[in-house]
Short mmCIF file of N, CA and C in Angstrom, two decimals:
data_model
loop_
_atom_site.label_atom_id
_atom_site.label_comp_id
_atom_site.label_asym_id
_atom_site.label_seq_id
_atom_site.Cartn_x
_atom_site.Cartn_y
_atom_site.Cartn_z
N UNK F 1 19.17 -0.63 -9.37
CA UNK F 1 17.83 -0.07 -9.04
C UNK F 1 17.13 0.39 -7.45
N UNK F 2 17.10 1.86 -7.88
CA UNK F 2 16.71 2.40 -6.37
C UNK F 2 15.39 1.16 -6.01
N UNK F 3 14.86 1.19 -4.64
CA UNK F 3 13.81 0.98 -4.08
C UNK F 3 13.32 1.59 -3.12
N UNK F 4 11.65 1.56 -2.89
CA UNK F 4 11.46 2.42 -1.84
C UNK F 4 10.15 1.77 -1.11
N UNK F 5 10.10 1.25 -0.24
CA UNK F 5 8.93 0.77 0.01
C UNK F 5 8.18 1.20 1.66
N UNK F 6 6.78 1.81 1.15
CA UNK F 6 5.72 2.11 2.23
C UNK F 6 5.04 1.25 2.54
N UNK F 7 4.57 1.52 3.78
CA UNK F 7 3.41 0.52 4.43
C UNK F 7 2.27 1.52 4.29
N UNK F 8 1.68 0.88 4.40
CA UNK F 8 0.22 1.79 4.45
C UNK F 8 -1.11 0.65 5.32
N UNK F 9 -1.45 1.86 5.87
CA UNK F 9 -3.09 0.94 6.99
C UNK F 9 -4.42 1.69 6.64
N UNK F 10 -4.18 2.50 5.22
CA UNK F 10 -5.47 2.89 4.37
C UNK F 10 -5.73 4.56 5.32
N UNK F 11 -5.13 4.90 6.23
CA UNK F 11 -5.47 5.85 7.03
C UNK F 11 -4.65 7.35 6.08
N UNK F 12 -5.41 8.45 7.19
CA UNK F 12 -5.39 9.84 6.33
C UNK F 12 -3.39 9.51 6.34
N UNK F 13 -2.61 9.59 7.54
CA UNK F 13 -1.28 9.77 7.69
C UNK F 13 -0.74 8.38 6.97
N UNK F 14 -1.20 7.40 6.39
CA UNK F 14 -0.35 6.52 5.59
C UNK F 14 -0.41 7.06 4.28
N UNK F 15 -1.81 7.98 4.28
CA UNK F 15 -1.86 8.66 2.64
C UNK F 15 -1.09 9.11 2.69
N UNK F 16 -0.68 10.23 3.74
CA UNK F 16 0.63 11.49 3.34
C UNK F 16 1.90 10.62 3.28
N UNK F 17 2.27 9.73 4.17
CA UNK F 17 3.57 8.89 3.71
C UNK F 17 4.00 8.44 2.22
N UNK F 18 2.52 8.01 1.42
CA UNK F 18 2.31 6.90 0.75
C UNK F 18 2.56 8.47 -0.61
N UNK F 19 2.04 9.65 -0.65
CA UNK F 19 2.34 10.39 -1.63
C UNK F 19 3.93 11.35 -1.25
N UNK F 20 4.26 11.31 -0.65
CA UNK F 20 5.95 11.47 0.16
C UNK F 20 6.44 10.85 -0.94
N UNK F 21 6.34 9.08 -0.55
CA UNK F 21 7.64 7.91 -0.52
C UNK F 21 7.23 8.46 -1.91
N UNK F 22 6.25 8.37 -3.24
CA UNK F 22 5.55 8.51 -4.24
C UNK F 22 6.94 9.75 -4.99
N UNK F 23 6.81 11.08 -3.89
CA UNK F 23 7.26 12.61 -5.26
C UNK F 23 8.65 11.71 -5.39
N UNK F 24 9.11 10.97 -3.64
CA UNK F 24 10.70 10.33 -3.94
C UNK F 24 10.93 9.59 -4.71
N UNK F 25 10.15 8.84 -4.55
CA UNK F 25 10.60 7.58 -6.06
C UNK F 25 10.32 8.44 -7.56
N UNK F 26 9.51 9.23 -7.89
CA UNK F 26 9.89 9.47 -8.52
C UNK F 26 10.64 11.41 -9.31
N UNK F 27 10.86 11.18 -7.89
CA UNK F 27 12.31 12.27 -8.22
C UNK F 27 13.46 11.57 -8.08
N UNK F 28 14.07 10.32 -7.74
CA UNK F 28 14.91 9.47 -7.90
C UNK F 28 15.19 8.38 -8.74
N UNK F 29 13.90 8.33 -9.90
CA UNK F 29 13.67 7.23 -10.57
C UNK F 29 14.25 5.53 -10.01
N UNK F 30 12.85 5.69 -8.72
CA UNK F 30 13.16 4.15 -7.50
C UNK F 30 12.02 3.80 -8.32
N UNK F 31 12.05 2.33 -7.40
CA UNK F 31 10.83 1.61 -7.69
C UNK F 31 10.07 1.72 -6.23
N UNK F 32 9.09 2.13 -6.98
CA UNK F 32 7.94 2.12 -5.12
C UNK F 32 7.22 0.98 -5.37
N UNK F 33 6.98 0.13 -4.07
CA UNK F 33 6.37 -0.94 -3.48
C UNK F 33 5.36 -0.51 -2.19
N UNK F 34 3.84 -0.39 -2.13
CA UNK F 34 3.62 -0.21 -1.32
C UNK F 34 3.05 -1.20 -1.10
N UNK F 35 2.28 -1.71 0.49
CA UNK F 35 2.71 -2.95 1.55
C UNK F 35 1.08 -2.98 1.92
N UNK F 36 0.23 -3.45 2.31
CA UNK F 36 -0.71 -3.58 2.96
C UNK F 36 -1.02 -4.82 3.89
N UNK F 37 -1.24 -4.93 4.86
CA UNK F 37 -0.99 -6.51 5.62
C UNK F 37 -2.32 -6.27 6.22
N UNK F 38 -3.47 -7.73 5.82
CA UNK F 38 -4.28 -7.71 6.06
C UNK F 38 -4.59 -8.71 7.68
N UNK F 39 -4.98 -8.68 8.64
CA UNK F 39 -5.15 -9.27 9.68
C UNK F 39 -5.96 -10.90 9.59
N UNK F 40 -4.85 -11.83 9.52
CA UNK F 40 -5.58 -12.90 9.18
C UNK F 40 -6.04 -13.88 11.12
N UNK F 41 -6.22 -13.06 11.45
CA UNK F 41 -6.80 -13.52 12.40
C UNK F 41 -8.57 -13.56 11.94
N UNK F 42 -8.67 -12.50 10.76
CA UNK F 42 -10.13 -12.59 11.37
C UNK F 42 -10.68 -13.86 10.37
N UNK F 43 -11.70 -13.72 10.50
CA UNK F 43 -12.70 -14.96 9.30
C UNK F 43 -12.16 -15.47 7.78
N UNK F 44 -12.06 -16.26 7.27
CA UNK F 44 -10.85 -16.23 5.35
C UNK F 44 -12.11 -15.61 4.89
N UNK F 45 -13.47 -15.44 5.22
CA UNK F 45 -13.87 -14.44 4.01
C UNK F 45 -13.86 -13.14 3.76
N UNK F 46 -13.44 -12.92 5.42
CA UNK F 46 -13.62 -10.97 5.66
C UNK F 46 -12.19 -11.39 4.84
N UNK F 47 -11.04 -11.69 5.18
CA UNK F 47 -9.30 -11.09 5.24
C UNK F 47 -9.25 -11.11 3.52
N UNK F 48 -10.00 -12.12 3.00
CA UNK F 48 -10.62 -11.99 1.38
C UNK F 48 -11.30 -10.96 1.03
N UNK F 49 -12.36 -10.14 1.46
CA UNK F 49 -13.22 -8.95 1.22
C UNK F 49 -12.04 -8.01 1.65
N UNK F 50 -11.38 -8.30 2.51
CA UNK F 50 -10.67 -6.95 2.50
C UNK F 50 -9.51 -6.52 2.17
N UNK F 51 -8.70 -7.62 1.78
CA UNK F 51 -7.67 -7.69 0.53
C UNK F 51 -8.29 -7.08 -0.43
N UNK F 52 -9.04 -7.75 -1.48
CA UNK F 52 -9.49 -7.24 -2.78
C UNK F 52 -9.32 -5.62 -1.83
N UNK F 53 -10.23 -5.74 -1.34
CA UNK F 53 -10.86 -3.42 -1.07
C UNK F 53 -9.77 -3.49 -0.81
N UNK F 54 -8.84 -3.45 -0.25
CA UNK F 54 -7.62 -2.72 -0.10
C UNK F 54 -6.65 -2.59 -0.80
N UNK F 55 -6.61 -3.31 -1.57
CA UNK F 55 -6.09 -2.91 -2.93
C UNK F 55 -6.74 -2.47 -3.98
N UNK F 56 -7.81 -2.35 -3.97
CA UNK F 56 -8.81 -1.47 -5.25
C UNK F 56 -8.58 -0.31 -4.40
N UNK F 57 -8.36 -0.30 -3.40
CA UNK F 57 -8.68 1.92 -2.54
C UNK F 57 -6.82 2.30 -3.21
N UNK F 58 -6.18 1.16 -3.23
CA UNK F 58 -4.63 1.64 -2.95
C UNK F 58 -4.16 1.75 -4.17
N UNK F 59 -5.07 0.92 -5.55
CA UNK F 59 -4.00 1.44 -6.85
C UNK F 59 -5.18 2.49 -6.81
N UNK F 60 -6.54 2.78 -6.98
CA UNK F 60 -6.89 4.04 -6.90
C UNK F 60 -6.15 4.95 -6.47
N UNK F 61 -5.88 5.42 -5.42
CA UNK F 61 -4.67 6.19 -4.97
C UNK F 61 -3.50 6.13 -5.26
N UNK F 62 -3.48 5.49 -6.16
CA UNK F 62 -2.02 5.76 -6.26
C UNK F 62 -1.42 6.16 -7.93
N UNK F 63 -3.18 6.07 -8.85
CA UNK F 63 -3.07 6.59 -10.02
C UNK F 63 -2.94 7.70 -9.88
N UNK F 64 -3.13 8.87 -9.11
CA UNK F 64 -2.48 10.42 -9.15
C UNK F 64 -1.58 10.75 -9.06
N UNK F 65 -0.74 9.36 -8.79
CA UNK F 65 0.78 9.79 -9.31
C UNK F 65 1.61 9.28 -10.48
N UNK F 66 1.20 9.07 -11.00
CA UNK F 66 1.19 8.38 -12.12
C UNK F 66 2.35 7.31 -12.81
N UNK F 67 2.35 6.86 -13.71
CA UNK F 67 3.03 5.59 -13.92
C UNK F 67 4.88 5.44 -13.88
N UNK F 68 5.18 4.85 -13.01
CA UNK F 68 6.89 5.38 -12.89
C UNK F 68 6.76 3.85 -12.08
N UNK F 69 6.64 2.56 -12.31
CA UNK F 69 6.99 1.82 -12.02
C UNK F 69 6.24 1.48 -10.14
N UNK F 70 5.18 1.71 -9.33
CA UNK F 70 4.68 1.07 -8.43
C UNK F 70 4.36 -0.13 -8.70
N UNK F 71 4.51 -0.62 -6.81
CA UNK F 71 3.91 -2.27 -7.25
C UNK F 71 3.60 -2.28 -6.10
N UNK F 72 1.89 -2.85 -6.00
CA UNK F 72 0.73 -2.92 -4.53
C UNK F 72 1.33 -4.57 -4.06
N UNK F 73 1.42 -4.78 -2.82
CA UNK F 73 1.90 -6.01 -2.30
C UNK F 73 0.23 -6.07 -1.29
N UNK F 74 -0.45 -6.93 -1.13
CA UNK F 74 -1.62 -7.16 -0.21
C UNK F 74 -1.28 -8.19 0.10
N UNK F 75 -0.69 -8.85 1.93
CA UNK F 75 -0.48 -9.69 1.97
C UNK F 75 -1.37 -9.65 3.61
N UNK F 76 -1.53 -11.06 4.34
CA UNK F 76 -2.16 -12.00 5.09
C UNK F 76 -1.19 -11.67 6.11
N UNK F 77 -1.65 -12.00 7.54
CA UNK F 77 -0.54 -12.00 8.44
C UNK F 77 -1.13 -11.35 9.43
N UNK F 78 0.16 -11.16 10.66
CA UNK F 78 -0.22 -10.62 12.23
C UNK F 78 0.15 -9.10 11.68
N UNK F 79 -0.74 -7.97 12.04
CA UNK F 79 -0.65 -6.74 11.33
C UNK F 79 1.00 -6.05 11.92
N UNK F 80 0.40 -6.48 13.63
CA UNK F 80 1.82 -5.84 14.43
C UNK F 80 3.43 -7.22 13.99
N UNK F 81 3.16 -8.02 13.54
CA UNK F 81 4.48 -8.51 13.08
C UNK F 81 5.05 -8.42 11.55
N UNK F 82 3.60 -8.59 11.07
CA UNK F 82 4.60 -8.20 9.19
C UNK F 82 5.28 -7.25 9.03
#
């Protein structure tokens, strides 16, 4: 099985990268994994809120690409090392 991983920081540039990755994944019948990292240096309640909001934004954005095996991962950690 083919897999494509694309990271997003929720910016416009990342949106373009996500669109390209989704196109390639759909054309090659690959599974697409979308990853976003929330900085764990923030207060815990802020980390949780940002993680929930990020997942909702990503899931809303990927709906326009259709259903073809897209997986969303929102993780916490050092955004520069993750």
